[in-house]
CSV table of C-alpha atoms in Angstrom, one decimal:
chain,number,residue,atom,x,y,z
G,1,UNK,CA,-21.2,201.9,-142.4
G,2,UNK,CA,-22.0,202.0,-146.1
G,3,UNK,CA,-25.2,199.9,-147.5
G,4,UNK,CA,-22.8,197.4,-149.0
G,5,UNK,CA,-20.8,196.0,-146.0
G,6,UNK,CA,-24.4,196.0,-144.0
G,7,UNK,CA,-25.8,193.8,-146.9
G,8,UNK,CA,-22.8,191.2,-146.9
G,9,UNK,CA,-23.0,191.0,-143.2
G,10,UNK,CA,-26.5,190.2,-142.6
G,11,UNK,CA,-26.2,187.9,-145.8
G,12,UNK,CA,-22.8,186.1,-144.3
G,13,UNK,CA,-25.1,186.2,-141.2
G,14,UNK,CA,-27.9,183.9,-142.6
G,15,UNK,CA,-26.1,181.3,-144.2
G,16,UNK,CA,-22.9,181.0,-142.1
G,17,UNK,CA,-23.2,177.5,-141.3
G,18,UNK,CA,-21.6,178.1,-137.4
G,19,UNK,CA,-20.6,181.4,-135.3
G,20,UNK,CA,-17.5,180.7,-135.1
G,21,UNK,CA,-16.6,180.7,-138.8
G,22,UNK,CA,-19.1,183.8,-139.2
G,23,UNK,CA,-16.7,185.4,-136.4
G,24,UNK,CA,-13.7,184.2,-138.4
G,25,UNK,CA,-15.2,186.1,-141.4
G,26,UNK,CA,-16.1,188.8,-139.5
G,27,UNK,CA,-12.9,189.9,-138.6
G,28,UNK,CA,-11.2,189.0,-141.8
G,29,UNK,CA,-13.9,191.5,-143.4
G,30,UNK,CA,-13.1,194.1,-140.9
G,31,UNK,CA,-9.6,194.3,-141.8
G,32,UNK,CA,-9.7,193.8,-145.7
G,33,UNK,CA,-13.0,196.7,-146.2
G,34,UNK,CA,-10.8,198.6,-143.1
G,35,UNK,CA,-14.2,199.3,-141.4
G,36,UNK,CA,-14.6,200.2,-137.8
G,37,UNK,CA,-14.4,198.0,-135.4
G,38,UNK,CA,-16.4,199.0,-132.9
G,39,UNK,CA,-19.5,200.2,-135.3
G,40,UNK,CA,-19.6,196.9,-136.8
G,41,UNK,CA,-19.9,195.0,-133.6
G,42,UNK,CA,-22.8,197.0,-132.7
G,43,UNK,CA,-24.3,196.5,-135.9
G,44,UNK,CA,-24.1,192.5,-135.9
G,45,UNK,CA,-24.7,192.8,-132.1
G,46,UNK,CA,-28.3,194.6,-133.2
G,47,UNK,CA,-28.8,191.9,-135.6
G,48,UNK,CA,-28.3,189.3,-133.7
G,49,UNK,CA,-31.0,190.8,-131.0
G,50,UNK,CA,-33.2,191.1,-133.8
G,51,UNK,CA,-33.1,187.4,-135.1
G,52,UNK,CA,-33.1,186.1,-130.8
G,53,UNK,CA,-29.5,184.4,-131.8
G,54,UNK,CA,-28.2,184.0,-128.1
G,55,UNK,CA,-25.2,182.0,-129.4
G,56,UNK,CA,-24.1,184.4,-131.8
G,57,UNK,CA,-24.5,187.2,-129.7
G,58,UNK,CA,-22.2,185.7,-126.7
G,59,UNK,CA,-20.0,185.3,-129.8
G,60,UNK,CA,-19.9,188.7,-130.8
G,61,UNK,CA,-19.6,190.1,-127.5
G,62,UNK,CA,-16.6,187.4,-127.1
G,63,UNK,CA,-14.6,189.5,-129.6
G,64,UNK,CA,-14.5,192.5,-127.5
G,65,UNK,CA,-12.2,192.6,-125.1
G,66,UNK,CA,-12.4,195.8,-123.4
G,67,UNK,CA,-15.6,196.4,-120.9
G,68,UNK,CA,-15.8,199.7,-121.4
G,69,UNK,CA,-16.3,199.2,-125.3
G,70,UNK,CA,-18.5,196.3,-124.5
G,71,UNK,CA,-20.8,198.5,-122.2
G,72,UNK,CA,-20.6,200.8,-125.1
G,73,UNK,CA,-21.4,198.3,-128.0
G,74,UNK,CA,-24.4,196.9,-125.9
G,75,UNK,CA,-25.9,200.4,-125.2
G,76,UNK,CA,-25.8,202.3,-128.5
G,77,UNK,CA,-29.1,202.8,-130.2
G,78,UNK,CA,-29.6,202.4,-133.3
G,79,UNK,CA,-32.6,203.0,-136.5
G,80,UNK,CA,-35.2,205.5,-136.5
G,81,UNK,CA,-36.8,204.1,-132.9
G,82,UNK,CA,-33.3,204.5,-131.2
G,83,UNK,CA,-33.7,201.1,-130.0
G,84,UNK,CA,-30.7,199.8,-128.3
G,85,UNK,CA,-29.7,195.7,-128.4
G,86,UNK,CA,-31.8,195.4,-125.2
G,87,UNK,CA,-35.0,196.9,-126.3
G,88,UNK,CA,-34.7,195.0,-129.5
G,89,UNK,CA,-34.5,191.9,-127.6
G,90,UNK,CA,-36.9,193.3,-125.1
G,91,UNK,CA,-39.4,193.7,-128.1
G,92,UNK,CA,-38.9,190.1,-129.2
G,93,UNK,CA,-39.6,189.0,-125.5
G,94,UNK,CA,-36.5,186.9,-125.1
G,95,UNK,CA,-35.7,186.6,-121.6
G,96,UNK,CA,-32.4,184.4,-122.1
G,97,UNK,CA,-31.4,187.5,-125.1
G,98,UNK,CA,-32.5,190.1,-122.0
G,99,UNK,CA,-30.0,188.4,-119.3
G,100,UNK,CA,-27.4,188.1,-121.1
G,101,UNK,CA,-27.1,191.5,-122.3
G,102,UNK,CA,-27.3,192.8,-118.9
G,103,UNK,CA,-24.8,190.8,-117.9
G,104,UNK,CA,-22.6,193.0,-120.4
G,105,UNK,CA,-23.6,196.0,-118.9
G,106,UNK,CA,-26.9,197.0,-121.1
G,107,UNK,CA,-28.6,199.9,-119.2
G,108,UNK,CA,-32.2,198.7,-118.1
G,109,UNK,CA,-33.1,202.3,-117.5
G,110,UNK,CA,-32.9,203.5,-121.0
G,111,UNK,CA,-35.2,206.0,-122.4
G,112,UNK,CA,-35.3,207.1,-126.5
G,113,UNK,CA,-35.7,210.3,-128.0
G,114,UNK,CA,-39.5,209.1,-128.2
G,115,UNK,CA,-39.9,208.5,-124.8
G,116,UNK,CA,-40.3,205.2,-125.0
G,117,UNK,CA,-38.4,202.7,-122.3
G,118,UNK,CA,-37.9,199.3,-121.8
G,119,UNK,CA,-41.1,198.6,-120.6
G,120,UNK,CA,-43.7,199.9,-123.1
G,121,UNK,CA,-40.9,198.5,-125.7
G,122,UNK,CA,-42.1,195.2,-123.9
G,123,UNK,CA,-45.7,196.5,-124.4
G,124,UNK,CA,-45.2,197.1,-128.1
G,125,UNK,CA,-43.5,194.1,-129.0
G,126,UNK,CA,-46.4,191.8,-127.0
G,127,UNK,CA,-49.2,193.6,-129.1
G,128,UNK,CA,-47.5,193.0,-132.1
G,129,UNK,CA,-46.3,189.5,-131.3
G,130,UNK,CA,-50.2,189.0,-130.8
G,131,UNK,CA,-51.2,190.6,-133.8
G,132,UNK,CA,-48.9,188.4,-136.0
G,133,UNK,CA,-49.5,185.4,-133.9
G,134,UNK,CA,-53.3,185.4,-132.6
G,135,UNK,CA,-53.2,181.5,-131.6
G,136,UNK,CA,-50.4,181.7,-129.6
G,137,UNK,CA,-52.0,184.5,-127.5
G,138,UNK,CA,-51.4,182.7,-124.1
G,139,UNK,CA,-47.8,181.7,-124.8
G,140,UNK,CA,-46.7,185.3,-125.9
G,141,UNK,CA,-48.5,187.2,-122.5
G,142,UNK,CA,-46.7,184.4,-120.1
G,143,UNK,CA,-43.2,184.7,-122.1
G,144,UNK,CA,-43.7,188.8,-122.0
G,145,UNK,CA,-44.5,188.6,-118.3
G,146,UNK,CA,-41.9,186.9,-117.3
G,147,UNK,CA,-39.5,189.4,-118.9
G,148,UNK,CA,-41.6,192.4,-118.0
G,149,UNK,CA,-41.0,190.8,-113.9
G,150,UNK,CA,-37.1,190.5,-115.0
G,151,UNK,CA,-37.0,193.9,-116.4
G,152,UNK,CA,-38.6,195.3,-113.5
G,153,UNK,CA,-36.9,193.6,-111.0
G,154,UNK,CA,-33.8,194.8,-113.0
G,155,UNK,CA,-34.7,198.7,-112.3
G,156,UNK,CA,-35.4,197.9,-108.7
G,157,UNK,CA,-32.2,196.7,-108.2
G,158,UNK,CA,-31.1,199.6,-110.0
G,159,UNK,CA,-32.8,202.4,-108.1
G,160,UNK,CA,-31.7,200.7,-104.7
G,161,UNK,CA,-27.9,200.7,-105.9
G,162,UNK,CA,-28.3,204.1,-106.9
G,163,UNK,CA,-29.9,205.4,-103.8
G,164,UNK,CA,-27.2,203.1,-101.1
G,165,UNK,CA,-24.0,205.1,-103.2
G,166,UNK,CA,-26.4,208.2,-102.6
G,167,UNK,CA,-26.1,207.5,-99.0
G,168,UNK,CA,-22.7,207.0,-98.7
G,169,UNK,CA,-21.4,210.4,-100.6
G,170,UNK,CA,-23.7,212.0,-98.4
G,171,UNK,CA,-22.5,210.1,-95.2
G,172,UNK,CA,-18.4,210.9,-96.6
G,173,UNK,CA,-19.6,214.4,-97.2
G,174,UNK,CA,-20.9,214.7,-93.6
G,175,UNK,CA,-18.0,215.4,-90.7
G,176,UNK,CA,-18.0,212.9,-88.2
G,177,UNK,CA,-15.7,213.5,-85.3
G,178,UNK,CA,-13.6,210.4,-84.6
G,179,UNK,CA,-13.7,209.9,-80.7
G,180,UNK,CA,-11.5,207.0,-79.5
G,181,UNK,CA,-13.5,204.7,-76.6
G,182,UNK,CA,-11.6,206.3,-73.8
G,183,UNK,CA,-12.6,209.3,-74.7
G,184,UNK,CA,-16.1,208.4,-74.8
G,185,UNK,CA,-15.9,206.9,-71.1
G,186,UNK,CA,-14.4,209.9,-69.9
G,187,UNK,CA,-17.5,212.4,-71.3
G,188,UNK,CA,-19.7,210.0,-69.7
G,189,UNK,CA,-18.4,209.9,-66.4
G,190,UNK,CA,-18.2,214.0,-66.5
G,191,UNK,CA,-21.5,214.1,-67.7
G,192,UNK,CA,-22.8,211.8,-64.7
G,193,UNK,CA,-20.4,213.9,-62.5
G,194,UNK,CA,-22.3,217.0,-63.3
G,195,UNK,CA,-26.0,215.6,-63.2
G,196,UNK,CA,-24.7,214.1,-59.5
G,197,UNK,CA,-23.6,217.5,-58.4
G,198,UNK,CA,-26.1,219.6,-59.6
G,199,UNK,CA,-28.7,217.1,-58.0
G,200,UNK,CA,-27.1,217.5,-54.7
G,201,UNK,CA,-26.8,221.3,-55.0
G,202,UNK,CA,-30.7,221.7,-55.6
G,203,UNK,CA,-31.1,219.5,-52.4
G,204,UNK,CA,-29.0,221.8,-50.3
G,205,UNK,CA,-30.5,225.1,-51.9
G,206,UNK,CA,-33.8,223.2,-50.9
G,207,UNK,CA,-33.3,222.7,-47.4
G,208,UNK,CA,-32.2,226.2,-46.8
G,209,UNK,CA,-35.3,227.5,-48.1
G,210,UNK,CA,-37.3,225.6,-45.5
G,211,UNK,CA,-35.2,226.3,-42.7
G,212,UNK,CA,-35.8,229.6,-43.1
């Protein structure tokens, strides 16, 4: 997207007076500069995680209607840091921004070019939210906690998910012999069968040797 369409959508972006209108515009704009679709969702959509505008963003996402373009729109990094919607928002430390996104399908496993993820994102944006705000210290650690705990929690959750489908390819790869109840019974009972009978020729062989 050119430098023009980026500057009258982040200036539309500030002074629309309500999202609906702004998404009214948006696609109006779309059409009449015949830009992509798709790139200029994840461009308002990185925006929006930028400014913390929840209700815009549920907007945004609103317009797309496919979830596999959705998963796509909220995962695509963006600017020289690579950041994706979720680290932006996880670098403002905006929990509500953080759910939400996730609930679209934002990968909480993410990892940049730089090797950054979303946790020393968190890190970043808290000693920087510090820096700019020193008298609001104690606010900005217990909001970047909290969303540190989500966020972790979230990868948890993750891992475990990842690890139970794990188990199961490996349990579908395995061969299993199916063996119907009856079937079952009858090994038993030959298998009790032969313990019996090989009990009772050890006895006889036993009783033979002492006769002798």
């Amino acid at each position: 997207m050119k430098k023009p369409h980026k500057d009258a959508i982040r200036n539309k972006l500030k002074h629309c007076p309500s999202e609906r209108k702004f998404c009214d515009w948006l696609k109006h704009y779309i059409r009449t500069a015949n830009l992509n679709f798709i790139t200029t969702i994840i461009f308002v959509l990185h925006r929006c995680a930028d400014s913390d505008d929840l209700k815009m963003c549920e907007n945004i996402v609103r317009m797309i209607r496919s979830e596999e373009m959705c998963q796509r729109a909220v995962n695509t990094p963006e600017g020289s840091h690579e950041y994706t919607p979720l680290c932006r928002a996880a670098y403002r430390g905006s929990q509500r921004m953080l759910k939400m996104l996730v609930s679209k399908g934002a990968d909480v496993t993410y990892t940049n070019s730089h090797g950054e993820n979303l946790v020393t994102t968190l890190e970043t944006g808290r000693g920087d939210s510090v820096l700019r705000h020193p008298g609001n210290e104690i606010f900005i650690h217990d909001r970047f906690d909290q969303c540190l705990a989500y966020v972790k929690d979230r990868q948890r959750y993750v891992r475990l998910s990842k690890e139970r489908e794990e188990k199961r390819e490996r349990e579908k790869n395995t061969f299993v012999p199916f063996r119907p109840r009856r079937v079952i019974r009858a090994i038993v009972k030959l298998q009790r069968w032969w313990r019996r009978r090989r009990r009772e020729q050890s006895k006889v062989v036993t009783k033979n040797i002492y006769k002798k």
